[in-house]
Tab-separated table of C-alpha atoms in Angstrom:
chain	number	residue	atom	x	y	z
A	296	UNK	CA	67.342	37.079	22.520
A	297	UNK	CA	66.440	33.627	22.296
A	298	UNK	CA	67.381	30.940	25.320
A	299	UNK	CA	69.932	28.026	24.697
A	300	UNK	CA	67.598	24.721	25.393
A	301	UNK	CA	71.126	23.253	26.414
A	302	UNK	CA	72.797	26.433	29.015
A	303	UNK	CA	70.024	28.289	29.258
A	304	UNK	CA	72.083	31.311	28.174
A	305	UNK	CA	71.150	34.150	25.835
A	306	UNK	CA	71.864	33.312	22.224
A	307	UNK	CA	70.770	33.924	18.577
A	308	UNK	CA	70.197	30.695	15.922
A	309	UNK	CA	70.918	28.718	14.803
A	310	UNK	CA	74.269	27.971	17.227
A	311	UNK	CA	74.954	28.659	20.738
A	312	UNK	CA	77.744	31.388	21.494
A	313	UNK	CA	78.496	30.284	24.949
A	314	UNK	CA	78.192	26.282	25.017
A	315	UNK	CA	77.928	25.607	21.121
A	316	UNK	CA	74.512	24.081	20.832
A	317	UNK	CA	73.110	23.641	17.316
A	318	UNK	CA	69.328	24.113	17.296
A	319	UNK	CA	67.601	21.661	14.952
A	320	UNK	CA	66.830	23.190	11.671
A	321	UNK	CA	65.056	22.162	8.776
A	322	UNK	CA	62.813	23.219	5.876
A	323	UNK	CA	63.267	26.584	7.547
A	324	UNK	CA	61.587	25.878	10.974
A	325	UNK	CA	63.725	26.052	14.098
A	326	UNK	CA	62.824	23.294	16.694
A	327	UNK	CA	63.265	25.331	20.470
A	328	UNK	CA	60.745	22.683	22.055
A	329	UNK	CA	61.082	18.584	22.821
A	330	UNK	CA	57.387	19.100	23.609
A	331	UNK	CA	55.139	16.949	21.724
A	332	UNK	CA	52.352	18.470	19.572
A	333	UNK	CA	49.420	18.028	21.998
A	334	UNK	CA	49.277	17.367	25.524
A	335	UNK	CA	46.067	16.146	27.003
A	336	UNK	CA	45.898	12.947	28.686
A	337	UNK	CA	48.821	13.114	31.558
A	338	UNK	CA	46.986	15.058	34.438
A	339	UNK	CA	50.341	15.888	36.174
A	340	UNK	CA	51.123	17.837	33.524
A	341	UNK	CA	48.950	21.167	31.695
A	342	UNK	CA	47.313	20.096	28.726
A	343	UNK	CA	47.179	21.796	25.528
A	344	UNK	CA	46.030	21.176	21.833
A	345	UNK	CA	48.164	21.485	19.003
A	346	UNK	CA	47.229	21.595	15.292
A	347	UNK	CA	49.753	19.159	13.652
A	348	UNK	CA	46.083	16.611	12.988
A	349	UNK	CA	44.006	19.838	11.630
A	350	UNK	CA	46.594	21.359	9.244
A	351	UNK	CA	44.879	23.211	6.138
A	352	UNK	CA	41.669	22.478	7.613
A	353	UNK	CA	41.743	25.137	9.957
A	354	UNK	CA	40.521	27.705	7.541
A	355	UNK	CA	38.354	25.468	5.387
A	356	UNK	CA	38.801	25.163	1.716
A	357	UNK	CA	40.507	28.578	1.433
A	358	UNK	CA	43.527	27.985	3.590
A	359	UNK	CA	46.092	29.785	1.250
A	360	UNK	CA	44.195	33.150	1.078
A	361	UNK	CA	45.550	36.281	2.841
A	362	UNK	CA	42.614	38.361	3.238
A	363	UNK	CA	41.548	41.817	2.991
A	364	UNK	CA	40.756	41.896	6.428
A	365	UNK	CA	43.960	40.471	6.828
A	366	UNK	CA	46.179	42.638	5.056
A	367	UNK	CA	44.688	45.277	7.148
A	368	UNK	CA	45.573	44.209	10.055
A	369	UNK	CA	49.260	43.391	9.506
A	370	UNK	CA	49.349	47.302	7.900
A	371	UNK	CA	47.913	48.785	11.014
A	372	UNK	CA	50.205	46.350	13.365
A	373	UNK	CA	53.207	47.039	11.065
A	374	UNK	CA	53.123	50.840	11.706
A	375	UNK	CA	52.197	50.329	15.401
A	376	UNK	CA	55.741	47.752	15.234
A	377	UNK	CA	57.974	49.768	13.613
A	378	UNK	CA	61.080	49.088	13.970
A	379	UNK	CA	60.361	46.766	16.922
A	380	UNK	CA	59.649	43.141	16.949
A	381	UNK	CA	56.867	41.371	17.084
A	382	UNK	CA	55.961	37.563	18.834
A	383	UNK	CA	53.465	35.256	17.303
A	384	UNK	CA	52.446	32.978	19.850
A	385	UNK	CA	50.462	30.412	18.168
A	386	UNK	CA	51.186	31.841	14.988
A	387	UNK	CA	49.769	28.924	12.714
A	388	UNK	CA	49.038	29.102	9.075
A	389	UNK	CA	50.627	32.806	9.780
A	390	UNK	CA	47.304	34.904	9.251
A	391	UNK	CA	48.918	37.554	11.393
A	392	UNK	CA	52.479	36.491	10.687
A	393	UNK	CA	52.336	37.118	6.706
A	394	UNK	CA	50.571	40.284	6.240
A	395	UNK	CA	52.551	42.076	8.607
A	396	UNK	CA	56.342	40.192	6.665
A	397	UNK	CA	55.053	42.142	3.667
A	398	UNK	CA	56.200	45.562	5.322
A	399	UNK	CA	59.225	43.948	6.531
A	400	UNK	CA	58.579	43.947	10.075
A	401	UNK	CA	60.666	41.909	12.269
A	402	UNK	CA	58.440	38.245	13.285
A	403	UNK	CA	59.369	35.692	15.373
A	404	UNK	CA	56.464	33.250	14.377
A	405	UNK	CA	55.870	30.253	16.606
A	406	UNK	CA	53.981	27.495	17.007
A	407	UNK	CA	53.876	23.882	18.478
A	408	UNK	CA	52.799	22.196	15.435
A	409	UNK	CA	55.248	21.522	12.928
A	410	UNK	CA	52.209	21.015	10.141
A	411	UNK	CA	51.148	24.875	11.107
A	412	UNK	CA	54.570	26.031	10.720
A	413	UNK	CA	55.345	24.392	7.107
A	414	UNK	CA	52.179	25.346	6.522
A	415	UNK	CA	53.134	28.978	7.335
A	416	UNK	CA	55.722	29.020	4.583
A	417	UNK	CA	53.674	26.877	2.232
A	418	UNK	CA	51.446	29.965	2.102
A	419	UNK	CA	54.305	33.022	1.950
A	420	UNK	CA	55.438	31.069	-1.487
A	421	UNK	CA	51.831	31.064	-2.658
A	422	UNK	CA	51.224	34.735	-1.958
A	423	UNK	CA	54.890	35.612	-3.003
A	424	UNK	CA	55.996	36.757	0.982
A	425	UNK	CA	59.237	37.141	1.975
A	426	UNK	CA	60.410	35.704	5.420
A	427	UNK	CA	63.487	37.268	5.346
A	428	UNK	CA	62.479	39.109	8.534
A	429	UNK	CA	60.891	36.217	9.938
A	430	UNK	CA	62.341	34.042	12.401
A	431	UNK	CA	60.141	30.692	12.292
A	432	UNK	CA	60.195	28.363	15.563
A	433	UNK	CA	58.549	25.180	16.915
A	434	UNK	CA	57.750	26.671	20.786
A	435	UNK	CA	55.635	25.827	23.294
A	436	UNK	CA	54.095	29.098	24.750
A	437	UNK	CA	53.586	27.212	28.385
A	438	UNK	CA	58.029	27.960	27.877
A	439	UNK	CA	58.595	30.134	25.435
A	440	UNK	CA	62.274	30.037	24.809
A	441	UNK	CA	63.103	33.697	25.161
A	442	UNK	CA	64.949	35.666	27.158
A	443	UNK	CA	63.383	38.085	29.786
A	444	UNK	CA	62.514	41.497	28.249
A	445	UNK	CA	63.714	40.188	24.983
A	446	UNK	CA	60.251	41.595	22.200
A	447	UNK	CA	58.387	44.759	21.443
A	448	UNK	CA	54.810	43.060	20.897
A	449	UNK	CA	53.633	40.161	21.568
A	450	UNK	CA	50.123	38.419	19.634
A	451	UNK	CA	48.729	35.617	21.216
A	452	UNK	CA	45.608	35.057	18.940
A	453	UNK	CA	43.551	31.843	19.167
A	454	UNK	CA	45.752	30.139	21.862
A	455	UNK	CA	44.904	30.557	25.167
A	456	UNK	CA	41.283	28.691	25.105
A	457	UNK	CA	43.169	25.508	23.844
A	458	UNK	CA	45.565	25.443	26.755
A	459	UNK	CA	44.761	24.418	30.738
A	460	UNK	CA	46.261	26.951	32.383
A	461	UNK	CA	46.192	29.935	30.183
A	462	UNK	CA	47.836	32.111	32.851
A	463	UNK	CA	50.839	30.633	32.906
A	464	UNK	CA	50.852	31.558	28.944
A	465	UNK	CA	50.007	35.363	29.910
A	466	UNK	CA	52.797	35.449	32.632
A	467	UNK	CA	55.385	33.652	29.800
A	468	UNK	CA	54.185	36.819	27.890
A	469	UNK	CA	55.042	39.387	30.158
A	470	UNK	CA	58.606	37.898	31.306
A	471	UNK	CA	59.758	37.820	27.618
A	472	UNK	CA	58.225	41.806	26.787
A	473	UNK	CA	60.280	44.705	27.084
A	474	UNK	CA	59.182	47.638	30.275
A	475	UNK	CA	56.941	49.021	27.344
A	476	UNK	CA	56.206	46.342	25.314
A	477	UNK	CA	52.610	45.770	24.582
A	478	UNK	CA	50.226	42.770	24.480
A	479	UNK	CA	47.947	42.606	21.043
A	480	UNK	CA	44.940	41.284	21.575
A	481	UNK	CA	42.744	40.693	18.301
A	482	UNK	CA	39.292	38.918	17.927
A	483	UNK	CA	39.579	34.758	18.148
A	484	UNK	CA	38.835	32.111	19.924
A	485	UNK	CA	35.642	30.071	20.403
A	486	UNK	CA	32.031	32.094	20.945
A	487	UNK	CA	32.769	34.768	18.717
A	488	UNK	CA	29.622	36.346	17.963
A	489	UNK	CA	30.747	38.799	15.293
A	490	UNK	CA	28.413	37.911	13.060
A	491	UNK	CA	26.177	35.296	14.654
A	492	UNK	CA	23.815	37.934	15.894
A	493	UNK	CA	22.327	39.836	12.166
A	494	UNK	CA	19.239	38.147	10.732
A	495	UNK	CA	20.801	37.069	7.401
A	496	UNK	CA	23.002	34.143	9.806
A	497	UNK	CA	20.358	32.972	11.687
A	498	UNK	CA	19.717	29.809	9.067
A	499	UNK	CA	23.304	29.500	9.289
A	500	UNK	CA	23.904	29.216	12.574
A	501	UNK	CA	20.753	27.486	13.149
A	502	UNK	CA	21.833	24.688	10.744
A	503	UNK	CA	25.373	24.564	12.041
A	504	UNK	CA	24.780	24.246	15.484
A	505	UNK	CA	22.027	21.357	14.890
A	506	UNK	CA	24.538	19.387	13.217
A	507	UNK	CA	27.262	20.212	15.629
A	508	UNK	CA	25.130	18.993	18.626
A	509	UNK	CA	23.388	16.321	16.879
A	510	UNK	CA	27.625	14.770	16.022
A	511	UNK	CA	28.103	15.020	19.717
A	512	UNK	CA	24.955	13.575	21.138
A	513	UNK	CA	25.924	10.707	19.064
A	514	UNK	CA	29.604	10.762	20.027
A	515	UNK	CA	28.266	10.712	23.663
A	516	UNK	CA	26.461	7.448	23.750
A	517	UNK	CA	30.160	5.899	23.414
A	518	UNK	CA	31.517	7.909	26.072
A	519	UNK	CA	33.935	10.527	23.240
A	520	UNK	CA	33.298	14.117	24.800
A	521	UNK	CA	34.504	17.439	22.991
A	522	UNK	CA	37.732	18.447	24.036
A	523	UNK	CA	37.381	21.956	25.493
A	524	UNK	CA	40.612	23.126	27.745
A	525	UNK	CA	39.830	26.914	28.748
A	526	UNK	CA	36.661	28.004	26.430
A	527	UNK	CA	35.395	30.288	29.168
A	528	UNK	CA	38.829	31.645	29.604
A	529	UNK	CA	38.316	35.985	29.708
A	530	UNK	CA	41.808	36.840	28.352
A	531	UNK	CA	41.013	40.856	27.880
A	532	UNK	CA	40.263	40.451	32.213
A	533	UNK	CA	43.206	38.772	32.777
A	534	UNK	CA	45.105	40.949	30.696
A	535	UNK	CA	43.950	43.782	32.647
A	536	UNK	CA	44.822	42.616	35.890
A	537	UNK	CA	48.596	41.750	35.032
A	538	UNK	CA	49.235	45.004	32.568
A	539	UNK	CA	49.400	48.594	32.728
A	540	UNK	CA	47.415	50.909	30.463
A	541	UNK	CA	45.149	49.444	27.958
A	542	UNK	CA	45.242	50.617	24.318
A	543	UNK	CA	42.197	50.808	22.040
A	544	UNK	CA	43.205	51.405	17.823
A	545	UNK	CA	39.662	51.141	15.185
A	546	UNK	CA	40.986	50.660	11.766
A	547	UNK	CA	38.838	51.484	9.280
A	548	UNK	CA	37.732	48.313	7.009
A	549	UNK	CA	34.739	47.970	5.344
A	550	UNK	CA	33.940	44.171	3.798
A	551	UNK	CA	31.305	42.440	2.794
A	552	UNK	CA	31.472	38.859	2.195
A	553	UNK	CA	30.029	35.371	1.697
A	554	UNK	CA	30.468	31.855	2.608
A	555	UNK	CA	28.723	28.522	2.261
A	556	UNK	CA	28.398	25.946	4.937
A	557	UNK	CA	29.709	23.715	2.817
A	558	UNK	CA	32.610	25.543	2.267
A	559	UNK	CA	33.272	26.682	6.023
A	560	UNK	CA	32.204	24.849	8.276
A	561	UNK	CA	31.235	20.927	6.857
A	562	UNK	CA	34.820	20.609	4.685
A	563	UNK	CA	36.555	21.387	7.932
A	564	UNK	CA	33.909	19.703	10.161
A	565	UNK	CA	34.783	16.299	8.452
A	566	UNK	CA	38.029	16.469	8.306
A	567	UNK	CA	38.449	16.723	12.097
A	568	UNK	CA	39.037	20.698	11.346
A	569	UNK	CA	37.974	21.490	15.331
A	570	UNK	CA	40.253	21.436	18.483
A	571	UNK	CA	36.951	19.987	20.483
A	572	UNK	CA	37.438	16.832	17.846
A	573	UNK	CA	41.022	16.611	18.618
A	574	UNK	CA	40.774	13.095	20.513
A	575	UNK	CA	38.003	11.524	18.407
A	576	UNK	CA	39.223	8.198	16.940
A	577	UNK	CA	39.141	8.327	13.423
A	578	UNK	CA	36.873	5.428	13.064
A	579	UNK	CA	34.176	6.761	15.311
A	580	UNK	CA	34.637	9.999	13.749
A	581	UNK	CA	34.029	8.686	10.497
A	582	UNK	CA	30.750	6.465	11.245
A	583	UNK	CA	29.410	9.243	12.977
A	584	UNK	CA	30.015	12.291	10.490
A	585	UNK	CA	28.092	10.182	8.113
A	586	UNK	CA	25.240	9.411	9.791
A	587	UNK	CA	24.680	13.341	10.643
A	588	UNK	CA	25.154	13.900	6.992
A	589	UNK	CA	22.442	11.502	5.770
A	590	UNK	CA	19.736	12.612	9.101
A	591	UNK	CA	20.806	16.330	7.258
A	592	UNK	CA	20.146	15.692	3.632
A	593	UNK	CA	17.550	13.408	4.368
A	594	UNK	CA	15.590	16.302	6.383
A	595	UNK	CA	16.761	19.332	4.676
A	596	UNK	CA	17.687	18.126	1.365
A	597	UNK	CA	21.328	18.717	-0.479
A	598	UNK	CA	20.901	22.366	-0.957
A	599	UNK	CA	21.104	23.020	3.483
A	600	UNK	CA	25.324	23.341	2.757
A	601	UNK	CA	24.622	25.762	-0.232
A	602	UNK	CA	23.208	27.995	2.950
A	603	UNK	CA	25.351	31.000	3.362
A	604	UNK	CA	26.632	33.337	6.130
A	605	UNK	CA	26.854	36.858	5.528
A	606	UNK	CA	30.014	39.087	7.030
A	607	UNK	CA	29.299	42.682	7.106
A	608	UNK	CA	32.137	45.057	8.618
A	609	UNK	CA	32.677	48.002	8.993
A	610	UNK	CA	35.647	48.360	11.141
A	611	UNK	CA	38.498	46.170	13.172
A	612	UNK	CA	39.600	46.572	17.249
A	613	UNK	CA	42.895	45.997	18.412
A	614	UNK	CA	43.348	46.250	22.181
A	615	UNK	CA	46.659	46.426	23.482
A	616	UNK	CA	47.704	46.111	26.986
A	617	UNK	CA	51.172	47.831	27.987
A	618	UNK	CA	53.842	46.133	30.535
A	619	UNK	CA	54.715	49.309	32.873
């Protein structure tokens, strides 16, 4: 199912049967891309943001937790899956990827940053997941190297808002799905306002996005803007217009949990944890971070990141769009 990066032929890894090619391998990760992680200052070419910079800090100080809400997911998606198999585009730590390996379902997991990938396996060992089922590949979704109509499922969660021309992801999508196969389409992306909107957040959210603007305004007199590709990209539209018959599943979840700022958002804040801080110099970066920190705790005093945000759920959506 997978294309030869040398014939262009249909092959599996790691060797080619018709021309012999040997796709790169090592620590487990197949390379299927010369593509470099990120992509944003050539304007002939679409840009895109990759994680390789971020790492860990994309889920704060808890990277190497599969949770609940997790687990539930990749149970619901590995009954929907079967005996099928599933693509995860933009896979990175493998949030989707693992929970669902831990019924056995078939995953190619991909991703364009190597860091995301090791990552990825860093995390199976720690939560005792196999990957025997698990095909794990350094792509660029822009080309993903797959044959047409080669996967049951497809997930492309958290991508398409850090990548110029986000349709040209979605048609990728379709080409490689089977006549049947079915787009996933989870909650992600930037403006999520699961849980921005209940009373017990508003301090939060208040705090957070003071210190958020306040970073930039100061990042602004030096001429660094955020980095923001496709932010107002409306994927579920666009899905609609290029698929078939949309699918609605509710699993039934029920959580309650809690968070600090300090522990969310700040540790990955200043670390560079954001795609929008991707091309902020370190330096700048740095200087500035600080100088929000000590306007903050000068103003609010050192308890504003012991300020928590409350999650309250009571059930998950998964949308799926079918290719007819």
């Amino acid at each position: 199912m997978f294309r030869c990066l040398k014939c262009k032929k249909r092959t599996n890894l790691p060797i080619c049967e018709e021309c012999g090619f040997r796709f790169e391998e090592n620590n487990m990760i197949f390379n299927l891309t010369y593509d470099p992680n990120m992509q944003i200052n050539d304007e002939t070419l679409e840009k895109y943001i990759g994680f390789d910079d971020i790492g860990e800090l994309y889920k704060g100080k808890y990277w190497y937790e599969i949770t609940n809400r997790d687990y539930a997911i990749g149970k619901e998606l590995a009954n929907i899956i079967n005996n099928g198999i599933l693509l995860d585009l933009a896979c990175g730590d493998g949030s989707i990827t693992l929970p669902i390996a831990k019924f056995g379902t078939k995953v190619i997991a991909t991703d364009i940053s190597k860091k995301m990938l090791s990552l990825l396996i860093k995390k199976a060992k720690y939560n005792s997941i196999n990957l025997r089922n698990v095909s794990i590949c350094r792509m660029n979704a822009l080309n993903i190297q797959l044959m047409n109509d080669s996967v049951d499922f497809v997930v492309a969660n958290g991508l398409l808002h850090l990548i110029s021309n986000p349709n040209k992801v979605i048609s990728e999508i379709y080409r490689v799905l089977k006549p049947g196969g079915k787009v996933i389409e989870l909650n992600g992306g930037p403006g999520n306002k699961e849980y921005k909107e209940i009373d017990e957040n508003k301090e939060y959210f208040s705090l957070l996005n003071e210190f958020r603007d306040r970073y930039w305004e100061l990042l602004n007199i030096d001429h660094i803007n955020k980095q923001k590709l496709s932010w107002e990209f409306n994927k579920s539209k666009e899905y609609e217009k290029i698929f078939g018959n949309k699918l609605v599943y509710d699993i039934d979840f029920t959580e309650e949990r809690t968070i600090s700022l300090e522990e969310d958002f700040i540790h990955r804040f200043a670390r560079k944890g954001f795609s929008s801080q991707a091309t902020v110099p370190e330096k700048n970066h740095m200087i500035i971070y600080n100088k929000v920190i000590n306007e903050f705790l000068t103003k609010y005093g050192k308890d504003f990141m012991n300020i928590k945000q409350y999650r309250h759920e009571k059930s998950i959506r998964i949308e799926m769009y079918e290719k007819v």
